[in-house]
PDB file of C-alpha atoms in Angstrom:
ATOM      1  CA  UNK Q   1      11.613  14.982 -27.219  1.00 36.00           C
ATOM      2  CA  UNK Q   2       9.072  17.630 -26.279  1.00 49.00           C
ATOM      3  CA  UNK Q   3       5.163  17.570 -25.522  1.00 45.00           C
ATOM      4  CA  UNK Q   4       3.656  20.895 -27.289  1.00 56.00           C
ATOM      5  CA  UNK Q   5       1.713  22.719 -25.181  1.00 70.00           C
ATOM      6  CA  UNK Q   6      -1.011  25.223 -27.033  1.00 79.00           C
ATOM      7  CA  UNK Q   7      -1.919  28.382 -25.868  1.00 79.00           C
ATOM      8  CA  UNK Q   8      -5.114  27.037 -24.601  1.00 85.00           C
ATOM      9  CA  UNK Q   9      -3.275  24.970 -22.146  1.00 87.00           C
ATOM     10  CA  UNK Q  10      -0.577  27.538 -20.832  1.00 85.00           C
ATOM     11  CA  UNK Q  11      -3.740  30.033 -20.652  1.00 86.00           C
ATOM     12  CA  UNK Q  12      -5.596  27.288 -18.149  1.00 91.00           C
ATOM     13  CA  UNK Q  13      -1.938  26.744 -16.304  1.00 93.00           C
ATOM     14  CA  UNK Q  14      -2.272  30.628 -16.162  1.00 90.00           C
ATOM     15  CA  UNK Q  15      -5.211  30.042 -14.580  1.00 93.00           C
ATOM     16  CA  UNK Q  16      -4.670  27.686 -12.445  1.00 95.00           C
ATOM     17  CA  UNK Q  17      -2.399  29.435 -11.054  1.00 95.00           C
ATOM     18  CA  UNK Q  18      -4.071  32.188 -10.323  1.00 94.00           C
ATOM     19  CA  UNK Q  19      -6.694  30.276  -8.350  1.00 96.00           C
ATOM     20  CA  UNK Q  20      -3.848  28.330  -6.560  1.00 97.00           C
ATOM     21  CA  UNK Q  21      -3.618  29.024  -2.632  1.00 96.00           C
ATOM     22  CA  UNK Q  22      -1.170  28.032   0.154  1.00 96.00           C
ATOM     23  CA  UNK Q  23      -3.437  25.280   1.959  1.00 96.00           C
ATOM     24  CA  UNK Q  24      -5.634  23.679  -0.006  1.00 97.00           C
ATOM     25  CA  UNK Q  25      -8.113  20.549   0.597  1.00 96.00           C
ATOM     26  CA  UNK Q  26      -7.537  17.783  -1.642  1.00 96.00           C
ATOM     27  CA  UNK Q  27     -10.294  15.709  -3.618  1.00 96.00           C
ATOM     28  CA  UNK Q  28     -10.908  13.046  -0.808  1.00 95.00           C
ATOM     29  CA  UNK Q  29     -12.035  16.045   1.529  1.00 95.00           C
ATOM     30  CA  UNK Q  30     -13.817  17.757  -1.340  1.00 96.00           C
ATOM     31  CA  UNK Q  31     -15.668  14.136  -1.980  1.00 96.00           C
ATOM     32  CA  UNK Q  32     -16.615  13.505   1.844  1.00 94.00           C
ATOM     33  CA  UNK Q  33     -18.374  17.120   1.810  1.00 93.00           C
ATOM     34  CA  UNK Q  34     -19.472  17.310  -2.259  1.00 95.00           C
ATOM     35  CA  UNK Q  35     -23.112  15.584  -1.632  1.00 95.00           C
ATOM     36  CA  UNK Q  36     -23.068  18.232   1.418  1.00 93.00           C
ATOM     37  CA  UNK Q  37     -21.997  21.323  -0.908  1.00 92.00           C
ATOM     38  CA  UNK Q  38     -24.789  20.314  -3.759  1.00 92.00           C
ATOM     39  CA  UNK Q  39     -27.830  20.008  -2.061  1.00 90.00           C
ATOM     40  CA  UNK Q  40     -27.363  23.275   0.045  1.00 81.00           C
ATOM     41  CA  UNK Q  41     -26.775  25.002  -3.500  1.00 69.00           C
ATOM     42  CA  UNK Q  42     -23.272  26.966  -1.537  1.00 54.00           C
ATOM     43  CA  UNK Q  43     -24.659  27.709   1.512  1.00 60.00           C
ATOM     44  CA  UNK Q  44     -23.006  27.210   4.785  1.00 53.00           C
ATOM     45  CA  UNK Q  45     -21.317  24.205   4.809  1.00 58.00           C
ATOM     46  CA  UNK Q  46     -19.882  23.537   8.634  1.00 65.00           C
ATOM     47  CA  UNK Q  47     -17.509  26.685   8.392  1.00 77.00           C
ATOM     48  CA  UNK Q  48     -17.202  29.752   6.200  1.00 83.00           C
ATOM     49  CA  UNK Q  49     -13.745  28.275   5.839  1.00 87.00           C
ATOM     50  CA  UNK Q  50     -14.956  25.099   4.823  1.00 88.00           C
ATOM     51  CA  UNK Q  51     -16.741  26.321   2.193  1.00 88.00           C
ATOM     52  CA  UNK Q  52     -14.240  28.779   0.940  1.00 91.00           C
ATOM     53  CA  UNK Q  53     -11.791  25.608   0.644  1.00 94.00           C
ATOM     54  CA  UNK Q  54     -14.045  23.894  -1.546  1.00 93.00           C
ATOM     55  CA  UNK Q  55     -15.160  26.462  -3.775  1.00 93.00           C
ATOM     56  CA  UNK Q  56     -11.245  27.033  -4.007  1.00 96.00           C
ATOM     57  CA  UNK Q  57     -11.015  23.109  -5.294  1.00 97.00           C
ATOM     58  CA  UNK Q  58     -13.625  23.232  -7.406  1.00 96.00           C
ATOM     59  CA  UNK Q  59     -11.284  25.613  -9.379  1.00 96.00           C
ATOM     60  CA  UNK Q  60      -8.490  24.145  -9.672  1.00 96.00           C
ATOM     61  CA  UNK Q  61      -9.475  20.384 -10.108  1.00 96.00           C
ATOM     62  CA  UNK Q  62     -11.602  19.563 -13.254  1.00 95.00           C
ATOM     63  CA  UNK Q  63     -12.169  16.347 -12.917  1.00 97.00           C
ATOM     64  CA  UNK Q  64     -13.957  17.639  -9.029  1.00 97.00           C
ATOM     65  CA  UNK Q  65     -15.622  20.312 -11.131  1.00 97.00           C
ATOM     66  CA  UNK Q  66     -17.161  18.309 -13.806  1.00 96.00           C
ATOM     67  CA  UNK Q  67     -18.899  16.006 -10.585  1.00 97.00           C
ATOM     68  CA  UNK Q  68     -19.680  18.971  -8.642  1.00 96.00           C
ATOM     69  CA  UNK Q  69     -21.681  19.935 -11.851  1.00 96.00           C
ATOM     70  CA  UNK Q  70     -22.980  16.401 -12.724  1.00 97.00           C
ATOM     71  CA  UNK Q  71     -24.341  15.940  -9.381  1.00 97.00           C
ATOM     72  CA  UNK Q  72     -26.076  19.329  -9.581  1.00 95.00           C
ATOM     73  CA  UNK Q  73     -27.654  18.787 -13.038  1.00 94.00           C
ATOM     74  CA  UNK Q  74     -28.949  15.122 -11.363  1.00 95.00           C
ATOM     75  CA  UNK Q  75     -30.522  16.694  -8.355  1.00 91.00           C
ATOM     76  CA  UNK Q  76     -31.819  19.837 -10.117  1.00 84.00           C
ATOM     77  CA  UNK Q  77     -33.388  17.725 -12.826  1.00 70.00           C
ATOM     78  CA  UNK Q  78     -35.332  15.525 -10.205  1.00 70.00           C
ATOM     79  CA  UNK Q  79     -38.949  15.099 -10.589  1.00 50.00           C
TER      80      UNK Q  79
ATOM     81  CA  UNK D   1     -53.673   6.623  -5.776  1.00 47.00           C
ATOM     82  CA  UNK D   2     -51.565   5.712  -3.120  1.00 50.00           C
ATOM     83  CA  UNK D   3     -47.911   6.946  -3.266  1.00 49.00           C
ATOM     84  CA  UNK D   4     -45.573   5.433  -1.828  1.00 62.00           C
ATOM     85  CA  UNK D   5     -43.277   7.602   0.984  1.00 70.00           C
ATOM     86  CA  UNK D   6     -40.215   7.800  -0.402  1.00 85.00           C
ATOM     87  CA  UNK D   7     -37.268   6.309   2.230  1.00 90.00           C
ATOM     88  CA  UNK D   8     -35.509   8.295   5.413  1.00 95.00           C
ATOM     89  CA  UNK D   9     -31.770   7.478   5.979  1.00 96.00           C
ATOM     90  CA  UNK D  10     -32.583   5.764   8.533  1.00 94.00           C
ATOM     91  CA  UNK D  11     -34.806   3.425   6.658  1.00 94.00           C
ATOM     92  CA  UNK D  12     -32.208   3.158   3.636  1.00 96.00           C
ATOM     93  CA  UNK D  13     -29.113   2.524   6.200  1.00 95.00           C
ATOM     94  CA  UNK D  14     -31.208  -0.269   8.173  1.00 93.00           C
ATOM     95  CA  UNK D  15     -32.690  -1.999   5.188  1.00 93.00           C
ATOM     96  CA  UNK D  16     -29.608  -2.103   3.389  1.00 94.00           C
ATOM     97  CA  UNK D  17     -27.470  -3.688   6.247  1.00 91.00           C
ATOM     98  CA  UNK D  18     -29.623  -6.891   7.116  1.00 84.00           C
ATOM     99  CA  UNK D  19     -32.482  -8.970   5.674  1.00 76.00           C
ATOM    100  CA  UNK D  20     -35.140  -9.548   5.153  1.00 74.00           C
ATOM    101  CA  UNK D  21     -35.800  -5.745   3.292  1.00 73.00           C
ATOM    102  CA  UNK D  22     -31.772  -6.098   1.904  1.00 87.00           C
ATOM    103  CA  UNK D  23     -32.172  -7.402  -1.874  1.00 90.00           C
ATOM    104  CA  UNK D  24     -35.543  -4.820  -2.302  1.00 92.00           C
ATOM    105  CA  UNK D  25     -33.727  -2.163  -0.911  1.00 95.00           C
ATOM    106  CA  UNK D  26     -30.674  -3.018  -3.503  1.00 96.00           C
ATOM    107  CA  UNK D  27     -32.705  -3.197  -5.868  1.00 96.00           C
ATOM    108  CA  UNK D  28     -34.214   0.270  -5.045  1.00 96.00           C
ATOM    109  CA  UNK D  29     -30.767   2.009  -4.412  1.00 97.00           C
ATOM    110  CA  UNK D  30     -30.065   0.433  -8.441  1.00 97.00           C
ATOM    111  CA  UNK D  31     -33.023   2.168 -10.007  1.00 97.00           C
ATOM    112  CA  UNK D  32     -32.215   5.683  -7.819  1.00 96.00           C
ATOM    113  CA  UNK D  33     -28.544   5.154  -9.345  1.00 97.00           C
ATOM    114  CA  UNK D  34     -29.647   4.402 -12.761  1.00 97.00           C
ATOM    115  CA  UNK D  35     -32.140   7.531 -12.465  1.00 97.00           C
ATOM    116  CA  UNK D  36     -29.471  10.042 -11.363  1.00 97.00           C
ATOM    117  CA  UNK D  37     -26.818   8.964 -13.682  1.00 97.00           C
ATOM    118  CA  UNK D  38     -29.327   9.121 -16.472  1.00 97.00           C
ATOM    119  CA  UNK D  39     -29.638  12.756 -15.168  1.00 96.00           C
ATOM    120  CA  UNK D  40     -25.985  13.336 -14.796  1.00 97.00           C
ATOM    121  CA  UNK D  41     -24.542  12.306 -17.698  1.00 96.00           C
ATOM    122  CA  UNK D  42     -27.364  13.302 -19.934  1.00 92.00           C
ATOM    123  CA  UNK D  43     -26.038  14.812 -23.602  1.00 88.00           C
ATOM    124  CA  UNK D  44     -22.694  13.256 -23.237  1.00 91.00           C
ATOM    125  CA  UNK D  45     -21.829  11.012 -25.887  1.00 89.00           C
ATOM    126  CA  UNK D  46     -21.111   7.361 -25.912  1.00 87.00           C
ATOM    127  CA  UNK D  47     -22.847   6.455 -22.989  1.00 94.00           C
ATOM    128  CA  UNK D  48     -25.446   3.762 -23.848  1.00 95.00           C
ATOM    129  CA  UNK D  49     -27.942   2.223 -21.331  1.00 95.00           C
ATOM    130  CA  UNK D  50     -26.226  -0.635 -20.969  1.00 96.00           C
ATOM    131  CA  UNK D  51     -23.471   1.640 -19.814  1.00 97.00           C
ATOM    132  CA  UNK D  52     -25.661   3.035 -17.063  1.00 97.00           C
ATOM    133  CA  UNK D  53     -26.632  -0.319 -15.877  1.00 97.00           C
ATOM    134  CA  UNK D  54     -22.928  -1.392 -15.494  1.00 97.00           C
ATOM    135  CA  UNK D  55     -22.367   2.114 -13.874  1.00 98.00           C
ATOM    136  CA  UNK D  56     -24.671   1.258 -11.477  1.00 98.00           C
ATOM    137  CA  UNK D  57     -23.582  -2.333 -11.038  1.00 97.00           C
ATOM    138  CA  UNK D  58     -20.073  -1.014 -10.284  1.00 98.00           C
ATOM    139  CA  UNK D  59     -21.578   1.504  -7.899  1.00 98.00           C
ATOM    140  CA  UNK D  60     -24.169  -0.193  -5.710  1.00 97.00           C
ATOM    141  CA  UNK D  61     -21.522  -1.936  -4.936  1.00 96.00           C
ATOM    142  CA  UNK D  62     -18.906   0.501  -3.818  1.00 97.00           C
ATOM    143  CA  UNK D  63     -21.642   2.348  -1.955  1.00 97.00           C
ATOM    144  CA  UNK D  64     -22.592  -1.342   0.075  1.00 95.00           C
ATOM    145  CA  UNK D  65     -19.275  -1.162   0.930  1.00 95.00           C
ATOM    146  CA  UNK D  66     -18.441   2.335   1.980  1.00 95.00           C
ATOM    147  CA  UNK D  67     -22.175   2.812   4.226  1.00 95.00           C
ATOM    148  CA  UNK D  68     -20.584   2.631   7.455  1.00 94.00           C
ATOM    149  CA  UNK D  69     -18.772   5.846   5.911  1.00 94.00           C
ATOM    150  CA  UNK D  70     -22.276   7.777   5.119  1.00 96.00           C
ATOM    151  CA  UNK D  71     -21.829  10.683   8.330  1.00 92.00           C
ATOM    152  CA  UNK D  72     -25.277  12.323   7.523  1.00 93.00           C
ATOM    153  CA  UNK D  73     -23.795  15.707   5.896  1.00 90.00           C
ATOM    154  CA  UNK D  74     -26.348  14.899   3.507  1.00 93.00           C
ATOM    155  CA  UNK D  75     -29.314  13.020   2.445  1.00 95.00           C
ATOM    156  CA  UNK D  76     -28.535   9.329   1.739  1.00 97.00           C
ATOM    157  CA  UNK D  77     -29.083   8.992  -2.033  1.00 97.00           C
ATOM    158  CA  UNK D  78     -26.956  12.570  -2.875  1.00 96.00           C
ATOM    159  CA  UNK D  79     -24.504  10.637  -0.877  1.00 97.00           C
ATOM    160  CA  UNK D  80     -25.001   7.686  -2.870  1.00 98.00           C
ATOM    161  CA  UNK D  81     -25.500   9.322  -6.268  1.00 98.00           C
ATOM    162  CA  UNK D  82     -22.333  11.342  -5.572  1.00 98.00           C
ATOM    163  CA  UNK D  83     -20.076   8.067  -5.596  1.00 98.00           C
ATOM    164  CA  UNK D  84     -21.900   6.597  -8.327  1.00 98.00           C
ATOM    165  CA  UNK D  85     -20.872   9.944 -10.024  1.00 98.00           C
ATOM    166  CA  UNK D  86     -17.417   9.332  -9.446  1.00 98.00           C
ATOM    167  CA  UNK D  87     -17.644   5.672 -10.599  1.00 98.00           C
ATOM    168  CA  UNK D  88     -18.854   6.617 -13.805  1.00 98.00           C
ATOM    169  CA  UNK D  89     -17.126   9.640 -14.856  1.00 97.00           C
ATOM    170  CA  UNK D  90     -13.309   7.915 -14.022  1.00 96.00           C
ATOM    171  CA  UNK D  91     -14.649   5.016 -15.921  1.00 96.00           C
ATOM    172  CA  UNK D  92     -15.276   7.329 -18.956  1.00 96.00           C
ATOM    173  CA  UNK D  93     -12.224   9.222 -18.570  1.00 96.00           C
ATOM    174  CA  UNK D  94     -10.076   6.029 -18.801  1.00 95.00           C
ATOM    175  CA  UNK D  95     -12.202   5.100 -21.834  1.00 94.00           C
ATOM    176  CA  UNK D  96     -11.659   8.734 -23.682  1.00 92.00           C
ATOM    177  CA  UNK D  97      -7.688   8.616 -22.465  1.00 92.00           C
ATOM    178  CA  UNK D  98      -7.711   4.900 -24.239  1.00 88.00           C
ATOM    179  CA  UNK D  99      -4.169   3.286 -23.219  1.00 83.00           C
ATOM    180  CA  UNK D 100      -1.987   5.979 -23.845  1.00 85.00           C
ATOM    181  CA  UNK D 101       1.021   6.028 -21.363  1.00 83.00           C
ATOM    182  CA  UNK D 102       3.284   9.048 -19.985  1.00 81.00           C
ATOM    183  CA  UNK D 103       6.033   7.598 -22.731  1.00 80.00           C
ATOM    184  CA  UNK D 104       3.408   8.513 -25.201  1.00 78.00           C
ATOM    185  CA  UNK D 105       3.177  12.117 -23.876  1.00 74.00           C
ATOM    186  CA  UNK D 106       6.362  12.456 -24.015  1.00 60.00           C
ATOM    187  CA  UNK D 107       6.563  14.401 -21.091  1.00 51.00           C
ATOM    188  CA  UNK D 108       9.623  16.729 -21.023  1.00 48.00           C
ATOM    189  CA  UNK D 109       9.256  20.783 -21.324  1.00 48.00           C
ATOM    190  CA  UNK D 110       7.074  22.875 -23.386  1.00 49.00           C
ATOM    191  CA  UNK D 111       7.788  23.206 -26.964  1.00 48.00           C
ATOM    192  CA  UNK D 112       9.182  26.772 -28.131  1.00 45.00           C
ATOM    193  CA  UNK D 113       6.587  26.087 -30.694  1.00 45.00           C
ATOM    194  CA  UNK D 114       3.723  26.493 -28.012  1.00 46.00           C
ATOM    195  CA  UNK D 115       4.412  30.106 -28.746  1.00 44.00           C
ATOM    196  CA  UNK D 116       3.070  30.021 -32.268  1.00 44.00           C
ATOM    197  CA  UNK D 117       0.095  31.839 -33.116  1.00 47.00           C
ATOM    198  CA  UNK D 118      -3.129  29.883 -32.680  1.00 48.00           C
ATOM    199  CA  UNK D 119      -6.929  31.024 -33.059  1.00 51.00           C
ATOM    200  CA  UNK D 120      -8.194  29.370 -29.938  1.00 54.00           C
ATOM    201  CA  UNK D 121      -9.732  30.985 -26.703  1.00 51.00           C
ATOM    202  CA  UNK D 122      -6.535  30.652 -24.661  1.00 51.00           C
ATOM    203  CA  UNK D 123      -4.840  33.824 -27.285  1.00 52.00           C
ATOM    204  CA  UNK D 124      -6.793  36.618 -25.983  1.00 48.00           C
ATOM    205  CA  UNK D 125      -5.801  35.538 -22.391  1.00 50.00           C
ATOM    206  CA  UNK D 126      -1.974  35.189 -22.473  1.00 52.00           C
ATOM    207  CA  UNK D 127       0.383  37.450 -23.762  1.00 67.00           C
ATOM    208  CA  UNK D 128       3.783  36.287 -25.224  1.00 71.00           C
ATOM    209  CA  UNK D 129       6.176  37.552 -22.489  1.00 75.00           C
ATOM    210  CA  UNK D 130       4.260  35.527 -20.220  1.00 75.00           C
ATOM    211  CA  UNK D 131       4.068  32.781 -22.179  1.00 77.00           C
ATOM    212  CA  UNK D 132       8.011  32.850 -21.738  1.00 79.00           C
ATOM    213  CA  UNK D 133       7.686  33.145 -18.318  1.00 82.00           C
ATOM    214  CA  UNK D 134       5.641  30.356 -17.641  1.00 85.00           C
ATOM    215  CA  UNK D 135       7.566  28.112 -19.923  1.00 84.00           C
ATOM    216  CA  UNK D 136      11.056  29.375 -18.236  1.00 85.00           C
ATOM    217  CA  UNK D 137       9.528  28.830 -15.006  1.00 89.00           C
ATOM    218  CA  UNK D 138       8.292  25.237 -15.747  1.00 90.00           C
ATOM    219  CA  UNK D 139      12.009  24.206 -16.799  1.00 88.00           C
ATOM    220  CA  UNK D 140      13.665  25.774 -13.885  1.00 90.00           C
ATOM    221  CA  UNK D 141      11.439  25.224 -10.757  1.00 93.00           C
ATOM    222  CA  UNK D 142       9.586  22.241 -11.226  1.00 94.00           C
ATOM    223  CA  UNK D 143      11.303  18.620 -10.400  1.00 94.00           C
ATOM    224  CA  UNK D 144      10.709  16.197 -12.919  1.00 92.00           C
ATOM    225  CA  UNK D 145       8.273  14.890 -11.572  1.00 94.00           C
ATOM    226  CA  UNK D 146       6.235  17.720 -10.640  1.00 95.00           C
ATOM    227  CA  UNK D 147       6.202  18.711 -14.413  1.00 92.00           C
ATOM    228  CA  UNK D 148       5.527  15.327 -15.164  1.00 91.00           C
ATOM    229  CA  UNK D 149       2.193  16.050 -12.892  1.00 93.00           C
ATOM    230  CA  UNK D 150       1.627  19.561 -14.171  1.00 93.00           C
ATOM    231  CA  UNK D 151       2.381  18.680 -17.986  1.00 91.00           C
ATOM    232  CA  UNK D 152       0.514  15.595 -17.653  1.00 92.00           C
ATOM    233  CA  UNK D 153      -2.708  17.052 -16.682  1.00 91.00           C
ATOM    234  CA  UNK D 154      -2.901  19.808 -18.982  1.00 91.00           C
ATOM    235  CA  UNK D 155      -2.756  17.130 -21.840  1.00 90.00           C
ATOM    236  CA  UNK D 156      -5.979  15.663 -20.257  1.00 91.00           C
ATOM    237  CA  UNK D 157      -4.397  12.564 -18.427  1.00 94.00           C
ATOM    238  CA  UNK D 158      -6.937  11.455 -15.889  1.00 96.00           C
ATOM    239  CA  UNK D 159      -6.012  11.724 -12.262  1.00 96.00           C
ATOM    240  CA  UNK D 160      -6.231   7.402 -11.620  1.00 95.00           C
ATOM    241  CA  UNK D 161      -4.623   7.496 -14.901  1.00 95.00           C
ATOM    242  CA  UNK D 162      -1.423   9.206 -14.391  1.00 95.00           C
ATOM    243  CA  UNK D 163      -1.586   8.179 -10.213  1.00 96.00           C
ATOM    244  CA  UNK D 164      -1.160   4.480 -11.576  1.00 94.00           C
ATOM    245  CA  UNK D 165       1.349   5.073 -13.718  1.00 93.00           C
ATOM    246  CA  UNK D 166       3.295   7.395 -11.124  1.00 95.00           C
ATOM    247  CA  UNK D 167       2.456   4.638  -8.735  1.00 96.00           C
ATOM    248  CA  UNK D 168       1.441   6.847  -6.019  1.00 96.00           C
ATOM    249  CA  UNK D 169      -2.258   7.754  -4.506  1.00 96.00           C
ATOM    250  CA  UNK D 170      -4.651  10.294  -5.975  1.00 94.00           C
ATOM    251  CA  UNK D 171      -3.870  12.428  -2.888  1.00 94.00           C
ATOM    252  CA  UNK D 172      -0.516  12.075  -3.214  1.00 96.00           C
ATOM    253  CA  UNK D 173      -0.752  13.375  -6.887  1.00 97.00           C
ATOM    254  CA  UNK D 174      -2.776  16.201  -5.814  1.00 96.00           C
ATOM    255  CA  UNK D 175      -0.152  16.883  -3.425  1.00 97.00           C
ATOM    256  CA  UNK D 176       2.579  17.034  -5.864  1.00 97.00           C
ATOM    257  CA  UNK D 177       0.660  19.140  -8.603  1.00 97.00           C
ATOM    258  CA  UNK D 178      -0.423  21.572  -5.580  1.00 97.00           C
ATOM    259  CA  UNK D 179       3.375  21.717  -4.781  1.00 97.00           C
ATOM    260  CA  UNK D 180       4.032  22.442  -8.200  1.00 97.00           C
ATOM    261  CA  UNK D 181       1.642  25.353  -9.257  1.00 97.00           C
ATOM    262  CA  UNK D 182       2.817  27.209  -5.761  1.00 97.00           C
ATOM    263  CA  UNK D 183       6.418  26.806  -6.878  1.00 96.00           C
ATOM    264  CA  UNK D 184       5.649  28.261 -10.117  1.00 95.00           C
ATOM    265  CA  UNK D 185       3.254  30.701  -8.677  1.00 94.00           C
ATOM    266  CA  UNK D 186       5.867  32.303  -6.419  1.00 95.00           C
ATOM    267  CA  UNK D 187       9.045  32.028  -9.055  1.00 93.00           C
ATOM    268  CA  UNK D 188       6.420  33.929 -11.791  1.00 90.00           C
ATOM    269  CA  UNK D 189       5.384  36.443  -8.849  1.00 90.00           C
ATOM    270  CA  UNK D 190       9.445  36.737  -8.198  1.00 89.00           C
ATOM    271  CA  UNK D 191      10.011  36.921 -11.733  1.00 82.00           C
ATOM    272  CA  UNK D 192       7.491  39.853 -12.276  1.00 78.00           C
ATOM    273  CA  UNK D 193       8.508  41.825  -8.939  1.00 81.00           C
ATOM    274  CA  UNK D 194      12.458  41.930 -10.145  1.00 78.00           C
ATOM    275  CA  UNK D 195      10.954  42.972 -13.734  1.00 74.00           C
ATOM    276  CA  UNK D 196       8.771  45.814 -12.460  1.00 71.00           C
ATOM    277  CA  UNK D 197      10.190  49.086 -12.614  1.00 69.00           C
ATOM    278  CA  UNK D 198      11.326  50.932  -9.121  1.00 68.00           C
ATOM    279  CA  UNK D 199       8.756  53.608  -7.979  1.00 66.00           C
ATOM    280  CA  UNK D 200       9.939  57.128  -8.759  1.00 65.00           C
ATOM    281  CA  UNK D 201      11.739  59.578  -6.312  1.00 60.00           C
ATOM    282  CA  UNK D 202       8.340  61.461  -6.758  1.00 55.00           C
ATOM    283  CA  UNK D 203       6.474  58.501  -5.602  1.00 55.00           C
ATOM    284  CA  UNK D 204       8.643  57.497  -2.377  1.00 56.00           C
ATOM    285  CA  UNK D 205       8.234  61.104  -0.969  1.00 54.00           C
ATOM    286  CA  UNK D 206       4.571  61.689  -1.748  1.00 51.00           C
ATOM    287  CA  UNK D 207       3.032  62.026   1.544  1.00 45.00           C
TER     288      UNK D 207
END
């Protein structure tokens, strides 16, 4: 038996992918810095590196992406 | 009118460790929660209020018991509202997944059939022949297991899902899917380098 995978789904592996790198943090280290990452809207977090390495999650984990972006609609619709 | 100044760290870390200020401040930290979540998860459907307030239940306390975790990167309640994020949202990924298992999936190796011709986004963005060579490359390089991960995701499994039923740790399944998409990122960039064609005579002596 065989799972069917649509285009849709070998285009996001494609992309994947293409955002993959050789070290990358994983979504407990991309959790301990996310509250970090939202409130300075992508501005230095600790290191360059740092940052780098979690913009670099945020693309190739959606579940980390859909937080990331939760989190910013809760803090930017404060008030 | 007298507004009240909202909390410092300090003030939210202290209360909420001893009494007397303790059930207030809980009680505080459960309205902030409700707020942000309210904010968060605003437009998505099939959250009710009664959702929120068990989203919040669930969170306060996994944030009561993870304080002594809070390092100050950030301000206490972005801290706080970032775990109750994560609370919620894996809650209503399990609910969307519903109790579908990997069996279910039957998680093997891409159909031939994926190749058909679809009208979705996803056509514009991958030609055929590298359709084939992603397929090829998910039979031959991955271990079952790592296609298990890969396959598994791309269906929309939840991470806790599929971690449970693998019986390993989140990390450890990010591990394994990292593993995988570099093995299949290098045998695709292998793949393409033998396929290119070699650079003219012309081209090697060109100064």
């Amino acid at each position: 038996m065989t799972v069917e995978l649509s285009r849709a789904q070998l285009a996001e592996l494609a992309r994947l992918l293409a955002s993959t790198a050789p070290e990358e943090v994983d979504c407990e280290v991309f959790h301990r810095h996310l509250a970090a990452l939202v409130e300075r809207h992508g501005a230095a977090v600790d290191t360059p590196e740092l940052l780098r390495s979690l913009r670099q999650h945020i693309e190739v984990c959606p579940e980390c992406r859909e937080e990331f972006e939760a989190l910013l609609r809760a803090m930017e619709r404060r008030d | 009118m007298v507004q009240e100044e909202p909390r410092s760290d300090e003030q939210w870390l202290s209360e909420l460790r001893e009494a007397p200020a303790r059930a207030e401040t809980v009680v505080a930290l459960r309205s902030y929660v409700v707020g942000g979540l309210r904010r968060a998860l605003a437009g998505r459907p099939g959250v009710s209020d009664a959702d929120l307030e068990d989203f919040a239940q669930a969170s306060v306390i996994r944030i009561l018991d993870r304080l002594e975790s809070f390092e100050g990167r950030s301000r206490f309640t972005t801290w706080a509202l970032a775990i109750a994020i994560r609370v919620a949202m894996t809650e209503l990924r399990r609910r969307r997944w519903g109790d579908r298992s990997l069996a279910d999936l039957e998680v093997d190796r891409p159909s031939p059939r994926s190749t058909r011709a679809e009208s979705d986004p996803g056509d514009a963005l991958v030609r055929a022949d590298e359709i084939a060579r992603l397929e090829r490359a998910i039979e031959t390089h991955l271990t079952p297991r790592q296609r298990t991960a890969i396959l598994a995701e791309l269906a929309g499994m939840p991470t806790a899902v599929l971690a449970e039923q693998l019986g390993i740790t989140p990390n450890a399944l990010y591990k394994l899917h990292h593993d995988a998409r570099r093995k299949l990122r290098a045998a695709l960039e292998q793949d393409q380098a033998r396929s290119a064609p070699p650079p003219s005579n012309a081209a090697r002596t060109k100064r």
